[in-house]
XYZ file of C-alpha atoms in Angstrom:
670
model
C 104.005 90.085 140.195
C 102.706 93.890 141.236
C 102.161 95.417 144.716
C 100.821 98.632 143.465
C 99.122 100.244 140.229
C 101.944 101.819 139.601
C 103.450 99.811 137.381
C 100.045 99.649 135.276
C 99.862 103.077 135.678
C 103.821 103.351 133.927
C 102.540 100.908 131.386
C 100.162 102.901 130.164
C 102.053 106.484 129.994
C 104.385 104.349 127.660
C 102.239 102.897 125.932
C 100.359 106.777 125.112
C 104.290 107.847 124.534
C 104.518 104.995 122.152
C 101.531 105.833 119.980
C 102.184 108.819 119.347
C 105.632 108.235 118.851
C 104.541 105.860 115.986
C 102.173 108.491 114.306
C 105.272 110.686 113.033
C 106.703 107.762 112.498
C 104.202 105.513 109.837
C 105.107 108.528 107.072
C 107.632 107.275 107.125
C 107.172 103.729 106.368
C 106.891 103.986 102.411
C 110.355 105.370 102.262
C 111.536 103.025 104.925
C 110.207 99.711 103.022
C 111.442 101.509 99.899
C 115.088 101.537 101.361
C 114.743 97.571 102.044
C 113.666 96.965 98.660
C 116.756 98.805 97.178
C 119.426 96.540 99.818
C 118.135 93.178 97.661
C 119.074 92.269 94.559
C 116.449 91.340 92.505
C 116.790 87.612 91.933
C 115.115 84.429 92.067
C 117.482 83.148 95.645
C 116.221 86.714 97.483
C 112.395 86.893 96.745
C 111.920 84.943 100.241
C 114.947 87.006 101.434
C 113.011 89.758 101.136
C 110.095 89.138 102.811
C 111.455 87.548 105.625
C 113.644 91.210 105.877
C 110.602 93.106 105.753
C 108.712 91.175 108.154
C 111.364 91.553 110.737
C 110.993 95.059 110.364
C 107.567 95.309 110.904
C 107.967 93.290 114.076
C 110.761 95.420 115.564
C 108.274 98.479 114.981
C 105.378 97.132 116.523
C 107.250 95.022 119.181
C 106.465 98.283 121.544
C 103.773 99.542 121.601
C 101.942 95.892 120.858
C 104.213 94.434 123.460
C 102.415 97.078 126.103
C 99.378 96.634 124.872
C 99.433 93.128 125.795
C 100.589 93.723 129.388
C 97.690 95.617 130.507
C 95.406 91.661 131.081
C 98.287 90.184 133.168
C 99.047 93.182 134.724
C 95.257 94.095 136.094
C 95.347 89.569 136.806
C 98.082 90.232 139.094
C 96.763 93.959 140.522
C 93.796 91.999 141.730
C 95.403 89.169 142.738
C 97.481 91.554 145.486
C 93.896 93.032 146.464
C 92.062 89.410 147.601
C 89.244 89.048 144.428
C 87.683 86.230 143.976
C 89.583 85.101 141.370
C 87.388 82.647 139.706
C 84.634 85.211 139.074
C 87.039 88.273 138.947
C 89.231 86.550 136.419
C 85.722 85.513 133.912
C 84.576 89.388 134.231
C 87.688 90.387 133.552
C 87.785 88.442 130.379
C 84.498 89.078 129.245
C 85.370 92.724 129.318
C 88.794 92.514 127.389
C 86.808 89.893 124.913
C 83.843 92.252 124.517
C 86.662 95.739 123.908
C 88.772 93.300 120.902
C 85.568 92.846 119.502
C 84.453 96.549 119.610
C 87.818 98.181 119.225
C 88.245 95.705 115.608
C 84.143 96.226 114.471
C 84.008 100.073 115.265
C 87.337 101.314 115.756
C 89.230 99.183 113.037
C 86.622 99.376 110.750
C 82.976 102.253 111.248
C 85.223 104.809 112.547
C 87.133 104.646 108.804
C 84.049 105.438 106.696
C 83.505 108.719 108.560
C 86.869 109.840 109.146
C 89.648 110.067 107.940
C 93.126 107.225 108.965
C 95.100 109.688 110.617
C 91.883 110.869 112.743
C 90.942 107.836 114.272
C 94.550 106.999 114.904
C 94.220 110.607 116.949
C 91.035 108.870 118.355
C 93.021 106.137 119.669
C 95.791 108.439 121.052
C 92.546 110.019 123.589
C 91.255 107.109 123.857
C 94.703 105.787 125.881
C 95.135 108.536 127.454
C 91.274 108.569 129.025
C 92.341 105.106 130.232
C 95.215 106.997 131.785
C 92.623 108.637 134.025
C 90.139 105.637 134.975
C 94.007 103.555 136.427
C 94.528 106.842 138.174
C 90.841 106.189 139.843
C 92.510 102.902 141.144
C 94.796 104.552 143.487
C 94.015 104.943 147.202
C 92.980 107.556 148.702
C 96.284 109.298 149.236
C 97.733 109.391 145.969
C 94.474 109.364 143.886
C 94.070 113.538 143.602
C 97.626 113.424 141.873
C 97.347 110.912 139.845
C 94.164 112.040 138.536
C 95.591 115.530 137.999
C 98.170 114.199 136.639
C 96.226 112.260 134.163
C 93.916 114.868 133.068
C 96.865 117.103 132.287
C 98.078 114.273 129.978
C 94.350 113.640 128.385
C 93.877 117.786 127.720
C 98.024 117.195 126.134
C 96.185 114.346 123.927
C 93.297 116.638 123.063
C 95.690 119.261 121.925
C 97.899 116.716 120.132
C 94.828 115.537 118.347
C 92.960 118.921 117.012
C 96.271 120.584 116.151
C 99.476 118.228 115.566
C 99.625 118.117 111.318
C 97.757 115.468 109.459
C 99.462 113.051 107.436
C 99.555 113.999 103.420
C 98.704 112.589 100.896
C 101.769 112.954 99.701
C 103.641 110.911 102.262
C 101.790 107.756 100.384
C 101.009 108.655 96.525
C 102.529 108.006 94.529
C 103.572 105.163 96.343
C 107.435 104.749 97.299
C 107.320 101.244 95.648
C 107.320 103.105 92.345
C 111.479 104.678 93.454
C 113.928 103.097 92.260
C 117.211 104.753 93.221
C 119.464 103.908 89.916
C 122.457 106.224 89.078
C 121.700 108.311 91.873
C 124.111 110.849 92.248
C 122.808 111.995 96.039
C 125.930 111.288 98.766
C 123.437 109.148 100.645
C 119.765 107.320 99.975
C 117.676 109.414 102.140
C 119.496 112.181 100.494
C 118.154 110.821 97.386
C 114.821 109.912 98.508
C 114.230 113.271 99.588
C 115.733 114.608 95.798
C 113.026 112.536 94.106
C 109.462 113.160 96.139
C 110.251 116.710 95.338
C 110.908 116.657 91.904
C 107.969 114.014 91.578
C 105.708 116.344 93.608
C 106.289 119.567 92.432
C 104.680 118.289 88.391
C 101.159 117.258 90.336
C 98.452 118.988 92.629
C 96.832 116.652 95.135
C 92.773 117.576 94.455
C 91.021 114.834 95.856
C 92.096 112.342 98.891
C 89.349 110.244 100.698
C 89.968 107.100 103.142
C 87.827 104.876 103.724
C 88.430 101.369 105.470
C 89.629 99.121 102.642
C 91.233 101.807 100.146
C 92.637 105.454 100.518
C 91.976 107.489 97.349
C 93.563 110.149 96.011
C 93.204 111.962 92.624
C 96.255 113.887 91.646
C 96.794 116.712 88.331
C 99.113 117.176 86.469
C 100.678 120.039 86.348
C 102.141 119.452 82.660
C 99.764 117.964 80.327
C 96.543 118.398 83.080
C 96.763 114.589 83.115
C 94.195 113.251 86.293
C 95.637 109.851 87.935
C 93.586 107.915 90.290
C 95.577 106.388 93.037
C 94.086 103.464 95.601
C 96.783 102.851 98.759
C 99.688 104.908 96.676
C 99.042 102.735 93.564
C 98.325 103.921 90.353
C 95.109 102.085 88.901
C 94.140 104.963 86.063
C 94.875 107.509 84.095
C 93.561 110.025 81.403
C 96.219 110.159 79.579
C 98.585 107.400 80.236
C 96.371 103.959 80.525
C 93.365 105.239 78.816
C 93.863 103.074 75.583
C 94.242 100.551 77.441
C 90.588 100.736 79.797
C 89.276 101.685 76.723
C 89.782 98.719 74.968
C 88.361 96.562 77.733
C 84.942 97.882 77.201
C 85.349 98.689 72.987
C 85.963 94.873 72.592
C 83.021 93.227 74.161
C 80.469 96.408 73.447
C 81.764 95.476 69.490
C 81.530 92.266 69.160
C 78.736 90.839 71.448
C 75.452 90.369 69.585
C 73.377 91.891 72.278
C 74.962 94.541 74.588
C 71.841 95.071 76.812
C 73.505 94.364 79.925
C 76.319 94.987 81.256
C 78.516 94.194 84.681
C 81.804 95.978 85.182
C 84.090 94.631 87.887
C 85.463 97.926 89.269
C 84.527 101.393 88.926
C 88.001 102.901 88.914
C 88.320 106.701 86.858
C 84.765 105.820 85.533
C 85.863 105.288 81.521
C 84.353 102.014 81.139
C 80.973 103.483 82.375
C 81.057 106.371 80.409
C 81.921 103.923 76.989
C 78.838 101.774 77.925
C 76.240 103.865 79.129
C 76.789 106.080 75.689
C 76.072 102.478 73.174
C 72.224 103.114 72.343
C 71.807 99.661 72.951
C 72.863 98.896 76.348
C 69.936 99.274 78.576
C 71.477 98.717 81.735
C 75.285 98.936 82.934
C 76.018 97.555 86.969
C 78.914 98.649 88.227
C 80.413 96.347 91.736
C 82.696 99.009 93.013
C 84.604 98.203 96.795
C 85.824 101.968 97.620
C 83.808 104.486 99.138
C 86.496 106.728 97.922
C 86.767 105.791 94.417
C 83.035 106.454 93.736
C 83.480 109.577 94.948
C 85.655 110.742 92.842
C 83.835 109.985 90.196
C 82.702 114.111 88.928
C 86.441 114.291 88.622
C 86.953 112.151 86.029
C 83.268 112.790 84.217
C 84.575 114.828 81.541
C 87.264 112.384 80.460
C 84.493 109.725 81.061
C 82.209 111.310 78.220
C 79.913 112.832 80.705
C 78.825 109.663 82.087
C 76.672 111.311 84.930
C 74.362 113.101 82.206
C 73.693 109.180 81.823
C 72.667 108.034 85.442
C 69.382 106.378 85.003
C 71.294 103.831 82.990
C 73.935 102.824 85.420
C 73.572 101.579 89.029
C 76.676 101.647 92.097
C 76.881 99.056 94.402
C 79.409 98.993 97.258
C 80.638 95.667 97.102
C 82.763 93.242 95.841
C 81.712 91.809 92.418
C 82.165 87.864 93.654
C 79.711 88.809 96.361
C 77.540 90.484 94.275
C 77.315 87.857 91.338
C 76.676 84.962 93.662
C 73.342 87.741 95.181
C 71.905 88.332 91.855
C 69.651 86.208 89.143
C 70.110 88.839 86.680
C 72.375 87.828 83.446
C 74.351 89.854 81.167
C 75.554 90.404 77.543
C 78.986 91.680 78.438
C 80.467 90.784 82.313
C 84.417 93.590 82.235
C 86.180 92.545 84.348
C 89.300 95.480 84.964
C 91.665 95.205 88.420
C 94.305 96.552 89.148
C 97.736 94.897 89.551
C 97.447 91.301 90.212
C 100.325 91.269 92.536
C 97.552 93.725 94.646
C 95.778 91.731 98.020
C 92.965 91.063 96.656
C 93.239 91.204 93.055
C 93.928 87.429 92.436
C 90.306 85.948 93.486
C 89.125 87.256 89.710
C 91.407 85.405 88.526
C 90.286 81.930 90.387
C 88.151 79.112 89.155
C 84.995 80.231 91.060
C 84.818 83.540 90.288
C 85.266 82.736 86.181
C 82.524 79.665 87.148
C 80.109 82.762 88.782
C 80.915 85.013 85.965
C 79.958 82.216 82.885
C 77.111 81.351 85.155
C 75.402 85.114 84.613
C 76.345 85.566 80.919
C 72.934 85.452 78.897
C 73.672 83.031 75.473
C 76.441 84.516 73.004
C 77.779 86.598 75.825
C 81.200 87.567 76.111
C 83.641 88.042 79.310
C 86.678 90.227 79.101
C 89.110 90.427 81.331
C 92.337 92.914 81.437
C 95.428 91.298 81.720
C 99.104 92.755 81.945
C 101.798 90.846 80.428
C 104.405 92.936 82.553
C 105.225 91.570 86.074
C 104.672 88.102 84.833
C 106.159 84.851 83.889
C 105.417 82.802 81.408
C 104.183 79.848 83.538
C 102.134 82.004 85.530
C 100.274 83.583 82.519
C 99.585 79.899 80.886
C 98.272 78.979 84.440
C 95.701 81.589 83.858
C 94.823 80.837 80.237
C 93.927 77.354 81.432
C 91.448 78.928 83.880
C 89.504 80.234 81.092
C 89.912 77.419 79.038
C 88.738 75.384 81.635
C 85.475 77.095 82.381
C 84.833 78.728 79.486
C 84.889 76.833 75.618
C 85.901 80.172 73.518
C 88.754 82.028 75.149
C 90.815 84.416 72.689
C 93.480 86.681 73.530
C 93.451 90.266 71.998
C 96.802 92.582 72.085
C 95.552 96.809 73.193
C 99.629 97.179 73.836
C 103.244 95.958 73.841
C 102.497 94.927 77.236
C 99.088 94.588 78.634
C 96.401 91.906 76.734
C 92.611 91.407 76.920
C 91.114 87.291 77.320
C 87.764 87.469 75.719
C 85.903 84.317 76.737
C 82.633 83.019 76.231
C 80.439 80.125 76.162
C 79.897 80.206 72.209
C 82.035 81.435 69.766
C 81.337 84.862 68.241
C 79.926 85.553 64.746
C 81.057 89.647 64.467
C 78.181 90.873 62.020
C 79.554 93.600 59.441
C 76.296 95.219 59.531
C 76.001 95.203 63.073
C 79.889 96.099 63.574
C 79.520 98.758 61.067
C 76.294 100.469 62.990
C 78.383 100.557 66.197
C 81.212 102.357 65.170
C 79.133 105.349 63.382
C 77.074 105.386 66.274
C 79.965 106.096 67.938
C 82.581 107.129 65.959
C 83.780 109.677 68.124
C 84.532 107.278 71.142
C 86.610 104.550 68.670
C 88.305 107.269 67.074
C 89.245 108.855 70.258
C 91.120 105.721 71.007
C 93.136 105.726 67.482
C 90.803 102.945 66.259
C 90.109 105.047 62.963
C 87.825 101.872 60.763
C 85.508 99.844 62.377
C 87.173 96.916 60.517
C 90.965 97.444 62.430
C 88.310 96.732 65.885
C 88.415 92.477 64.685
C 92.711 92.985 63.842
C 93.575 93.595 67.850
C 93.118 89.672 68.073
C 96.118 88.271 68.676
C 95.410 84.602 69.589
C 91.961 82.712 68.072
C 90.811 79.680 70.505
C 93.192 76.691 68.976
C 96.215 78.654 70.438
C 94.847 79.907 73.922
C 93.896 75.734 74.471
C 97.264 74.374 72.880
C 99.389 76.714 74.775
C 97.938 75.369 78.241
C 97.282 71.650 76.861
C 100.676 70.316 79.483
C 99.267 72.756 82.255
C 97.951 70.864 85.484
C 97.896 73.447 87.759
C 95.349 75.496 88.277
C 94.092 79.156 90.796
C 91.366 78.902 92.686
C 89.994 79.774 96.180
C 91.056 76.721 97.791
C 94.360 77.011 96.431
C 95.462 80.491 95.187
C 98.474 80.816 93.759
C 98.635 83.948 91.598
C 99.612 87.171 94.315
C 102.769 84.717 95.094
C 103.578 84.110 91.582
C 102.940 88.080 90.347
C 104.811 89.813 93.727
C 107.794 87.378 92.328
C 107.044 88.512 89.178
C 107.448 92.266 90.343
C 110.365 91.676 92.268
C 112.273 90.043 89.295
C 111.257 92.843 86.670
C 109.723 89.707 84.507
C 107.344 90.394 81.657
C 106.109 88.294 78.689
C 107.320 89.017 74.847
C 104.164 87.201 73.534
C 105.586 87.073 69.964
C 108.970 85.198 72.040
C 106.558 83.477 74.254
C 104.772 81.743 71.557
C 108.002 80.844 69.309
C 108.931 78.450 72.037
C 106.114 77.293 73.103
C 104.040 76.155 69.596
C 106.326 73.868 68.078
C 103.853 70.022 68.232
C 100.774 69.684 66.316
C 97.704 70.618 68.482
C 94.497 68.150 68.807
C 91.895 71.266 68.379
C 89.651 71.575 65.369
C 91.507 73.440 62.368
C 88.687 75.919 62.565
C 89.474 76.843 65.759
C 92.641 78.530 64.357
C 90.668 80.790 62.239
C 90.905 84.710 63.094
C 87.413 86.219 63.445
C 88.360 88.781 60.900
C 88.496 86.155 58.191
C 85.278 85.179 59.163
C 84.129 88.781 57.310
C 82.109 88.663 53.592
C 83.576 91.449 52.621
C 87.115 92.695 51.511
C 89.678 94.373 53.845
C 90.861 97.871 53.535
C 94.449 98.831 53.790
C 93.324 100.970 57.050
C 92.516 97.707 58.776
C 96.134 96.100 57.838
C 97.876 99.299 58.997
C 95.855 100.628 61.630
C 96.423 96.515 62.443
C 99.955 96.321 62.705
C 100.643 99.780 64.852
C 99.467 97.810 67.700
C 100.186 94.471 66.966
C 103.703 94.991 65.393
C 105.220 95.382 68.843
C 109.032 94.736 69.198
C 109.392 93.049 65.959
C 110.729 94.483 62.634
C 108.410 93.033 60.087
C 109.996 94.962 57.741
C 113.255 93.911 58.433
C 112.703 90.579 58.322
C 111.431 91.057 54.814
C 114.381 92.580 53.546
C 116.569 89.923 55.501
C 114.809 86.839 53.519
C 115.202 88.462 50.173
C 119.071 89.280 51.274
C 118.900 85.024 51.858
C 117.100 83.886 48.989
C 119.199 86.643 46.512
C 122.632 85.032 47.931
C 122.900 82.056 50.808
C 120.097 80.441 48.753
C 121.734 80.361 45.455
C 125.145 79.066 47.856
C 124.620 75.020 47.328
C 127.064 74.815 50.564
C 124.449 76.508 52.880
C 121.870 73.871 53.986
C 118.216 74.944 53.472
C 117.033 74.176 57.386
C 120.027 76.447 59.088
C 119.221 79.329 56.459
C 115.269 79.337 57.100
C 116.016 78.806 60.596
C 118.449 81.821 61.137
C 115.731 83.543 59.096
C 113.523 83.142 61.594
C 115.362 83.990 64.407
C 115.650 87.709 62.622
C 112.052 87.344 62.510
C 111.229 86.847 66.358
C 113.918 88.536 68.080
C 114.000 91.544 65.789
C 114.223 95.013 68.226
C 113.351 97.611 65.950
C 110.523 99.386 65.868
C 108.258 98.655 62.177
C 108.560 101.437 60.198
C 105.266 101.659 58.431
C 106.574 104.696 56.360
C 107.540 102.613 53.170
C 107.527 104.875 49.912
C 106.821 102.197 47.410
C 104.697 101.423 44.229
C 103.292 98.552 46.217
C 103.402 99.457 49.982
C 99.643 99.050 50.291
C 100.595 95.164 49.340
C 103.528 95.209 51.492
C 101.815 96.376 54.884
C 99.075 93.719 53.208
C 102.233 90.927 53.919
C 103.825 91.665 56.765
C 100.031 91.552 58.695
C 99.918 88.190 57.510
C 103.337 87.596 58.888
C 102.293 88.765 62.209
C 99.189 86.923 62.838
C 100.855 83.366 61.332
C 103.579 83.822 64.174
C 100.658 83.286 66.518
C 99.574 79.701 65.088
C 100.487 76.348 65.673
C 103.958 75.008 63.587
C 102.158 71.826 62.420
C 102.278 70.868 58.791
C 98.585 70.491 58.651
C 97.295 73.084 60.224
C 99.819 75.956 58.467
C 99.122 73.626 55.165
C 95.389 74.441 54.632
C 96.887 78.631 54.988
C 98.552 78.703 52.043
C 96.738 80.584 49.497
C 94.915 77.401 46.788
C 96.093 80.195 43.674
C 98.234 83.212 44.159
C 99.430 83.738 40.400
C 101.631 86.780 40.209
C 99.923 88.610 43.816
C 102.922 89.672 45.250
C 101.316 89.672 48.145
C 100.617 85.840 48.663
C 104.573 85.711 48.483
C 105.751 86.194 52.193
C 102.747 84.490 53.360
C 103.215 81.114 51.704
C 107.700 81.588 52.621
C 106.659 82.382 56.047
C 104.322 79.776 56.527
C 106.914 76.740 54.152
C 109.366 78.267 56.638
C 107.955 77.476 59.885
C 106.774 73.872 58.021
C 110.395 73.163 56.890
C 112.522 74.434 60.349
C 110.183 72.615 62.777
C 109.312 69.805 61.081
C 112.046 68.861 58.768
C 114.436 69.279 61.146
C 112.872 68.186 64.241
C 110.213 66.027 63.276
C 112.041 62.424 63.040
C 109.062 60.245 62.299
C 108.500 62.446 58.899
C 108.909 60.465 56.438
C 111.802 61.057 53.337
C 108.898 61.527 51.118
C 107.664 64.213 53.018
C 110.462 65.980 53.429
C 111.337 65.666 49.277
C 107.974 67.158 48.905
C 108.227 70.179 51.217
C 111.536 70.771 50.204
C 110.900 70.907 46.686
C 106.812 73.026 47.634
C 110.064 75.081 49.257
C 111.569 76.327 46.513
C 108.609 75.905 43.840
C 106.815 79.441 46.641
C 110.313 81.103 46.714
C 109.479 84.236 44.060
C 111.659 84.283 40.853
């Protein structure tokens, strides 16, 4: 109950002070949330605790300004009641005005205004509007007090106007790069705040901000390194593209489907990013049109900054169309069909990105693929756990008949999917490579055959990995964003080789042909460059040369010792093969260097196939003769068969076991 308008006037003054305080405090939010993150140890039991803590801090920060805003309506009711107003009619009018104001405030002030001004400028406009409400509140006083209160309100308004015009704007450096990238490990500073300041100063002195633009959805920033002139695109503080660090990975997302698809006339790209995919696609003469769906106006306007690194894409504006909308809405609103659809989103824990992996979106993409079309999806193995990776593969397998995984770096892959199995044409592949050889070679693809060598998992293996997955990610039941956030917090990642070792341990009910790699369909012989380049990309942390030497050592020593059981011997060798952590050494100065490279390549490929005697047996060459490059492949396959089938398959007869053992002895080189 209030006896006068004084309480309402005081509340508006307090609200103005609180909002001005918030203006200066908001740039400190990243540091505050980073401090919370550093307080909580990253383990499974603390994941929920972390978010409860963040929620509590946010409530505490917003409690005063939001609480003061919420008092306005009940205070007005009480004030009008004291004025003996006709409550039924007055309350109805008041609710109507409040509802209209809430709608217009959210629609105009919270969205459309941000199309024209930055977030900081919009915040200053809100401060001025609150100061204006002080003037209206002052007019409610009786004649004996109205002049003094109105004078005070006008002074406050002028002060707020002066503050809005001359106070420092929010700097991109306060929010970019995002504070979540900073981890205080082994810091020498006496306090966290001192460390954070030192860390940010050191980080920011090596970069120049060359672009900053906010819109209703994002704050887009581009910086340029003073060290190597690399440009980095940030969206809401998170790096989404770099002209140096991840250019290769982003390029593969477009080069793979462009190289393999039968026809490439029409291309659809989900997300513009630094426009590299658009630049690559428009360079190919076979590509007639490229449609790009990008939600952020800031990202679209930053396109000229990356023009040089995107192969001067702006010189080919007649070949691409930009649509400022989300990809799902764009695909649902068009009947146009595409030969290639490429999805290159941000990290999976970013709000909204998980939509691109739902069953509904994948189905929409499939519905817009022409016959023989390819859907390409970038997928990170970092900030990821094995069960979530299998769930996403299960989503793809549920929608697409053909799904394969391609290695683009040690911890990123591309998922290629389509309505039918690709049938790569050597002539077509060679033609596209020669036409755009400068593009391929810029990203270390020095031979057209090496493109096929990036395939890590054939379709049979991707299906086998998801046979027991019963849970899917959908719009109705979203799971990915939560799982990705948890993996980010725990620092999880999927090592493809170790992951396969633990999962592919039983026969898979799929056709043998689905275990073939696309490179096996080539009618021409593979060059040494093919094996060499592929091993550099797919070798990963597994030291294949090391295990080659190890298995020779086992043969020359342990195998000839009758006290050593063969199955234990082979399992030990496989453990060395899978768990070796030294980088692969391809500079082998031996006469049979070429053959050794081929051996290593075949080892790398076969380790991604299921362990099943019926499936693997057909991979054994019919007749090696004295060709050394057959032995290592045979030895590894047989070792897999022996270690898995003999040791663990109780249904295998003694006769079969003896046959396998004899086969193993026969295959060992002299």
